[in-house]
Short mmCIF file of C-alpha atoms in Angstrom, two decimals:
data_model
loop_
_atom_site.label_atom_id
_atom_site.label_comp_id
_atom_site.label_asym_id
_atom_site.label_seq_id
_atom_site.Cartn_x
_atom_site.Cartn_y
_atom_site.Cartn_z
CA UNK A 23 -0.01 -0.08 0.07
CA UNK A 24 1.35 3.63 -0.82
CA UNK A 25 2.67 5.42 2.20
CA UNK A 26 0.64 7.83 3.86
CA UNK A 27 2.85 10.82 2.73
CA UNK A 28 1.76 10.38 -0.86
CA UNK A 29 -1.03 13.05 -1.67
CA UNK A 30 -2.84 13.94 -4.43
CA UNK A 31 -3.05 10.44 -5.77
CA UNK A 32 -5.72 7.78 -6.14
CA UNK A 33 -5.03 4.92 -3.77
CA UNK A 34 -7.06 1.59 -4.37
CA UNK A 35 -7.50 -0.22 -1.29
CA UNK A 36 -10.18 -2.62 0.08
CA UNK A 37 -11.48 -0.86 3.38
CA UNK A 38 -11.35 2.63 4.56
CA UNK A 39 -11.99 3.16 8.12
CA UNK A 40 -13.01 6.84 9.01
CA UNK A 41 -12.15 7.54 13.00
CA UNK A 42 -9.09 6.23 14.71
CA UNK A 43 -10.83 5.81 18.03
CA UNK A 44 -11.65 2.71 19.74
CA UNK A 45 -14.37 1.79 17.33
CA UNK A 46 -12.29 2.58 14.14
CA UNK A 47 -9.00 1.08 15.51
CA UNK A 48 -10.70 -2.23 16.63
CA UNK A 49 -12.56 -2.40 13.23
CA UNK A 50 -9.29 -1.96 11.31
CA UNK A 51 -7.51 -4.64 13.49
CA UNK A 52 -10.28 -7.03 12.22
CA UNK A 53 -10.30 -6.41 8.70
CA UNK A 54 -6.51 -5.94 8.46
CA UNK A 55 -6.14 -9.17 10.11
CA UNK A 56 -8.57 -10.83 7.64
CA UNK A 57 -6.11 -9.46 4.97
CA UNK A 58 -7.99 -6.56 3.50
CA UNK A 59 -5.91 -3.69 2.64
CA UNK A 60 -7.20 -1.05 5.12
CA UNK A 61 -6.66 2.45 5.55
CA UNK A 62 -7.46 3.97 8.82
CA UNK A 63 -8.26 7.96 8.70
CA UNK A 64 -7.66 9.67 12.16
CA UNK A 65 -8.07 13.34 12.47
CA UNK A 66 -11.05 15.49 13.78
CA UNK A 67 -13.18 15.63 16.88
CA UNK A 68 -13.02 12.97 18.94
CA UNK A 69 -14.49 11.97 22.24
CA UNK A 70 -11.60 9.91 23.92
CA UNK A 71 -9.18 13.06 24.18
CA UNK A 72 -11.99 14.69 26.63
CA UNK A 73 -11.47 12.10 29.12
CA UNK A 74 -9.24 13.12 31.72
CA UNK A 75 -8.20 9.66 32.83
CA UNK A 76 -9.65 5.99 31.31
CA UNK A 77 -10.80 4.01 34.23
CA UNK A 78 -13.20 1.61 33.06
CA UNK A 79 -11.56 -0.14 30.16
CA UNK A 80 -11.24 -3.82 31.01
CA UNK A 81 -7.53 -5.05 31.28
CA UNK A 82 -6.51 -1.92 33.06
CA UNK A 83 -7.37 -2.03 36.59
CA UNK A 84 -5.74 0.89 37.85
CA UNK A 85 -6.88 3.03 34.84
CA UNK A 86 -4.55 4.09 32.02
CA UNK A 87 -3.37 7.61 30.67
CA UNK A 88 -5.52 8.27 27.73
CA UNK A 89 -2.70 9.39 25.23
CA UNK A 90 -1.02 5.93 26.43
CA UNK A 91 -3.97 4.31 25.54
CA UNK A 92 -4.15 5.88 22.16
CA UNK A 93 -0.70 5.18 21.45
CA UNK A 94 -1.61 1.40 22.07
CA UNK A 95 -4.64 1.46 19.83
CA UNK A 96 -2.72 2.95 16.86
CA UNK A 97 0.28 0.36 17.46
CA UNK A 98 -2.15 -2.26 17.79
CA UNK A 99 -3.93 -1.32 14.43
CA UNK A 100 -0.57 -0.83 12.55
CA UNK A 101 0.63 -4.10 13.87
CA UNK A 102 -2.42 -5.98 12.40
CA UNK A 103 -1.74 -4.27 8.95
CA UNK A 104 -3.63 -0.87 8.95
CA UNK A 105 -2.15 2.19 7.39
CA UNK A 106 -3.26 5.32 9.76
CA UNK A 107 -3.23 8.49 7.79
CA UNK A 108 -3.70 11.62 9.79
CA UNK A 109 -5.92 13.30 7.77
CA UNK A 110 -9.81 14.52 8.30
CA UNK A 111 -12.27 12.81 5.61
CA UNK A 112 -14.44 15.68 4.23
CA UNK A 113 -16.71 13.36 1.97
CA UNK A 114 -17.38 10.24 0.70
CA UNK A 115 -19.36 9.57 -2.62
CA UNK A 116 -20.06 6.72 -5.28
CA UNK A 117 -17.25 6.39 -7.91
CA UNK A 118 -16.90 4.17 -10.79
CA UNK A 119 -17.63 0.34 -10.56
CA UNK A 120 -19.49 0.42 -7.58
CA UNK A 121 -16.54 1.73 -5.40
CA UNK A 122 -16.33 4.82 -3.20
CA UNK A 123 -14.43 7.99 -3.64
CA UNK A 124 -13.10 9.13 -0.25
CA UNK A 125 -11.77 12.75 -0.19
CA UNK A 126 -9.87 14.47 2.65
CA UNK A 127 -9.14 17.93 3.72
CA UNK A 128 -5.39 17.50 2.51
CA UNK A 129 -6.54 16.82 -1.33
CA UNK A 130 -6.29 13.28 -0.95
CA UNK A 131 -8.49 11.06 -3.22
CA UNK A 132 -8.95 7.27 -2.16
CA UNK A 133 -10.93 4.83 -4.21
CA UNK A 134 -12.01 1.88 -1.98
CA UNK A 135 -14.61 -1.06 -2.09
CA UNK A 136 -15.81 -0.38 1.49
CA UNK A 137 -16.22 2.49 4.06
CA UNK A 138 -16.59 1.75 7.59
CA UNK A 139 -17.77 4.98 9.51
CA UNK A 140 -16.52 5.06 13.06
CA UNK A 141 -16.34 8.93 13.77
CA UNK A 142 -18.75 9.66 16.59
CA UNK A 143 -19.31 13.51 16.33
CA UNK A 144 -19.85 13.99 12.87
CA UNK A 145 -21.35 12.06 9.75
CA UNK A 146 -21.80 14.96 7.49
CA UNK A 147 -18.98 13.50 5.32
CA UNK A 148 -21.59 10.65 4.29
CA UNK A 149 -24.22 13.19 2.97
CA UNK A 150 -23.28 12.84 -1.11
CA UNK A 151 -24.37 8.93 -0.25
CA UNK A 152 -28.04 9.22 0.78
CA UNK A 153 -28.39 12.62 2.37
CA UNK A 154 -32.39 12.21 2.76
CA UNK A 155 -32.77 9.30 4.87
CA UNK A 156 -29.21 9.61 6.78
CA UNK A 157 -29.96 12.71 8.86
CA UNK A 158 -32.72 13.53 10.96
CA UNK A 159 -33.82 16.80 13.19
CA UNK A 160 -33.63 16.42 16.76
CA UNK A 161 -33.86 18.68 19.92
CA UNK A 162 -30.70 19.18 21.76
CA UNK A 163 -30.71 21.47 24.76
CA UNK A 164 -33.87 23.36 23.78
CA UNK A 165 -32.43 23.79 20.09
CA UNK A 166 -33.28 21.92 16.92
CA UNK A 167 -30.18 20.39 15.25
CA UNK A 168 -29.77 17.95 12.40
CA UNK A 169 -27.66 15.01 13.28
CA UNK A 170 -26.78 11.72 11.61
CA UNK A 171 -29.55 9.31 12.25
CA UNK A 172 -28.29 6.44 14.57
CA UNK A 173 -31.02 4.14 13.32
CA UNK A 174 -29.99 4.42 9.74
CA UNK A 175 -27.69 1.58 10.09
CA UNK A 176 -28.95 -2.02 11.36
CA UNK A 177 -27.73 -3.37 14.75
CA UNK A 178 -24.95 -5.02 12.86
CA UNK A 179 -23.94 -1.80 11.09
CA UNK A 180 -25.16 -2.75 7.53
CA UNK A 181 -26.78 0.16 5.82
CA UNK A 182 -29.32 0.55 2.62
CA UNK A 183 -25.72 1.64 0.72
CA UNK A 184 -24.08 -1.42 -0.21
CA UNK A 185 -20.67 -1.59 1.01
CA UNK A 186 -20.97 1.19 3.58
CA UNK A 187 -20.81 0.35 7.09
CA UNK A 188 -21.54 2.13 10.33
CA UNK A 189 -20.16 1.80 13.74
CA UNK A 190 -20.16 5.43 14.69
CA UNK A 191 -22.25 7.16 15.32
CA UNK A 192 -24.46 4.71 16.95
CA UNK A 193 -26.22 6.11 19.75
CA UNK A 194 -25.65 4.52 23.11
CA UNK A 195 -23.10 2.42 21.55
CA UNK A 196 -20.72 5.13 21.14
CA UNK A 197 -21.05 6.47 24.68
CA UNK A 198 -18.10 4.27 26.33
CA UNK A 199 -14.67 3.53 24.94
CA UNK A 200 -14.90 -0.14 25.68
CA UNK A 201 -18.54 -0.44 24.17
CA UNK A 202 -17.64 1.62 21.16
CA UNK A 203 -14.44 -0.84 20.56
CA UNK A 204 -16.91 -3.86 20.75
CA UNK A 205 -19.10 -2.26 18.24
CA UNK A 206 -16.51 -1.57 15.81
CA UNK A 207 -15.05 -5.04 15.83
CA UNK A 208 -18.93 -6.24 15.72
CA UNK A 209 -19.34 -4.18 12.23
CA UNK A 210 -15.96 -5.11 11.09
CA UNK A 211 -17.10 -8.63 11.30
CA UNK A 212 -20.43 -7.89 9.61
CA UNK A 213 -18.34 -6.48 6.55
CA UNK A 214 -16.09 -9.64 6.56
CA UNK A 215 -19.21 -11.98 6.59
CA UNK A 216 -20.57 -10.08 3.76
CA UNK A 217 -17.42 -10.61 1.56
CA UNK A 218 -17.29 -14.20 2.45
CA UNK A 219 -21.20 -14.61 1.34
CA UNK A 220 -20.08 -13.23 -1.93
CA UNK A 221 -17.39 -15.74 -2.41
CA UNK A 222 -19.92 -18.50 -1.86
CA UNK A 223 -19.80 -19.46 1.82
CA UNK A 224 -23.32 -19.61 3.54
CA UNK A 225 -25.02 -20.67 6.79
CA UNK A 226 -22.50 -21.15 9.67
CA UNK A 227 -19.65 -21.24 7.43
CA UNK A 228 -19.91 -17.30 6.55
CA UNK A 229 -19.11 -15.44 9.80
CA UNK A 230 -15.48 -15.39 10.40
CA UNK A 231 -13.79 -16.01 13.93
CA UNK A 232 -10.64 -14.36 14.38
CA UNK A 233 -9.15 -16.70 17.00
CA UNK A 234 -5.94 -18.95 17.46
CA UNK A 235 -6.53 -22.50 18.74
CA UNK A 236 -4.54 -24.54 21.18
CA UNK A 237 -2.59 -27.45 19.19
CA UNK A 238 -4.77 -29.77 21.46
CA UNK A 239 -8.08 -28.48 19.79
CA UNK A 240 -6.79 -30.65 16.82
CA UNK A 241 -6.77 -33.87 18.58
CA UNK A 242 -9.08 -36.74 18.69
CA UNK A 243 -11.57 -36.85 15.90
CA UNK A 244 -10.72 -33.09 14.98
CA UNK A 245 -7.41 -34.08 13.78
CA UNK A 246 -9.09 -35.88 11.02
CA UNK A 247 -10.04 -33.57 8.00
CA UNK A 248 -13.10 -35.94 7.23
CA UNK A 249 -14.62 -34.60 10.73
CA UNK A 250 -14.18 -31.04 9.56
CA UNK A 251 -15.82 -31.99 6.11
CA UNK A 252 -18.68 -33.49 8.19
CA UNK A 253 -19.08 -30.41 10.31
CA UNK A 254 -18.71 -27.99 7.31
CA UNK A 255 -21.57 -29.69 5.39
CA UNK A 256 -23.73 -29.76 8.13
CA UNK A 257 -23.17 -25.99 8.61
CA UNK A 258 -23.32 -24.88 4.93
CA UNK A 259 -26.94 -23.62 3.72
CA UNK A 260 -28.98 -26.45 2.43
CA UNK A 261 -30.34 -24.44 -0.49
CA UNK A 262 -26.92 -23.30 -1.97
CA UNK A 263 -26.48 -23.29 -5.88
CA UNK A 264 -22.85 -23.65 -5.94
CA UNK A 265 -21.49 -26.27 -8.42
CA UNK A 266 -19.79 -29.26 -6.77
CA UNK A 267 -16.22 -28.34 -7.90
CA UNK A 268 -16.81 -24.72 -6.36
CA UNK A 269 -18.41 -26.39 -2.87
CA UNK A 270 -15.25 -28.71 -2.59
CA UNK A 271 -12.69 -25.50 -3.00
CA UNK A 272 -14.67 -23.41 -0.29
CA UNK A 273 -14.77 -26.66 2.12
CA UNK A 274 -11.01 -27.50 1.72
CA UNK A 275 -9.95 -23.72 1.85
CA UNK A 276 -12.09 -23.48 5.12
CA UNK A 277 -10.10 -26.54 6.60
CA UNK A 278 -6.96 -25.37 5.48
CA UNK A 279 -7.58 -22.03 7.40
CA UNK A 280 -8.89 -23.88 10.34
CA UNK A 281 -5.74 -25.79 10.55
CA UNK A 282 -3.59 -22.98 10.27
CA UNK A 283 -4.97 -21.40 13.54
CA UNK A 284 -3.52 -23.72 15.79
CA UNK A 285 -0.75 -22.80 18.05
CA UNK A 286 1.63 -25.03 19.59
CA UNK A 287 2.57 -24.14 23.33
CA UNK A 288 5.84 -23.04 22.49
CA UNK A 289 4.36 -20.52 19.88
CA UNK A 290 1.85 -19.47 22.38
CA UNK A 291 4.80 -18.77 24.78
CA UNK A 292 6.79 -16.97 22.00
CA UNK A 293 3.78 -14.67 21.01
CA UNK A 294 3.36 -13.71 24.61
CA UNK A 295 6.90 -12.63 24.96
CA UNK A 296 6.69 -10.70 21.67
CA UNK A 297 3.20 -9.07 22.81
CA UNK A 298 4.94 -8.07 26.19
CA UNK A 299 7.92 -6.52 24.58
CA UNK A 300 5.83 -4.19 22.17
CA UNK A 301 3.53 -3.34 25.06
CA UNK A 302 6.54 -1.99 26.92
CA UNK A 303 7.91 -0.43 23.79
CA UNK A 304 4.86 1.36 23.12
CA UNK A 305 4.19 2.61 26.80
CA UNK A 306 8.14 3.48 27.20
CA UNK A 307 10.39 2.01 29.40
CA UNK A 308 10.95 4.98 31.50
CA UNK A 309 7.19 5.27 32.07
CA UNK A 310 7.25 1.64 33.31
CA UNK A 311 10.70 1.82 35.37
CA UNK A 312 9.23 5.08 36.71
CA UNK A 313 6.04 3.12 38.14
CA UNK A 314 7.98 0.51 39.51
CA UNK A 315 9.37 0.55 43.32
CA UNK A 316 13.00 1.41 43.38
CA UNK A 317 13.57 -1.68 46.06
CA UNK A 318 11.66 -4.17 43.68
CA UNK A 319 14.00 -3.24 40.81
CA UNK A 320 17.05 -3.65 43.10
CA UNK A 321 15.83 -6.93 44.09
CA UNK A 322 14.89 -8.01 40.28
CA UNK A 323 18.60 -6.95 39.51
CA UNK A 324 20.08 -8.75 42.36
CA UNK A 325 18.01 -11.84 41.69
CA UNK A 326 19.29 -11.61 37.96
CA UNK A 327 22.79 -11.31 38.81
CA UNK A 328 22.75 -14.18 41.14
CA UNK A 329 21.09 -16.54 38.46
CA UNK A 330 24.01 -15.43 35.98
CA UNK A 331 26.50 -16.60 38.64
CA UNK A 332 25.29 -19.93 39.16
#
């Protein structure tokens, strides 16, 4: 994918996420990990910077500095394969061949197959797509205002505009960081499922589950491809119209990808170590050491020195 420093050029990609907060970054993690070229535009009004201290996001029992949390989100998205572009999207409209043309305030024009909206405060950039249906008038502090209708997308983020998904604005689901992140991921999974259905997957085989399995999960009957074939055929929709060769291709691809998710205990440990190192690098060694009691650091160094001498 072209560098984010390239301006005034048409860039073809598969997914554009508008908004780099919890909803947008979590959506980008899912689409990029699935293998879709994903651009995340991250500039404009955002709710998270208004938070003085983030203390209700699961996994940080003592709370976390908001800027550190934003760094962690962006690093995660980039590690997954997203390109984060610090530009503000000003419009999205239909282009040729069913694609979308995304325009930024810096003059960038991006052609993409899918747009996933994840900007809480402002949906005005979507007006060229379906203005009459997307916006509603409501009363806010005694004044009438026009806003993006949170009921325009369905509960899974799909909209009447083919290829457009909305994770935010989404009413109450945008109100807390952890809820917004979950909704962003949920909507991204809707996008992925739709692409899989276009390829021919159906029934219980269409949704994509992004998780790694312990190698022990592939023991017993589940180490046999015939058992997976039986499961696949039971889950696939009975009324499909695929020819036998295409059905077999999808089935074997599905099973191949399932076996690729298995992780040995050694690899799981290596992944954990890599994750911990990247966490430290993102937060910063100085900040982490500054939060650790000096005596604990001395005890750790003394213990390491003793072990080296043994």
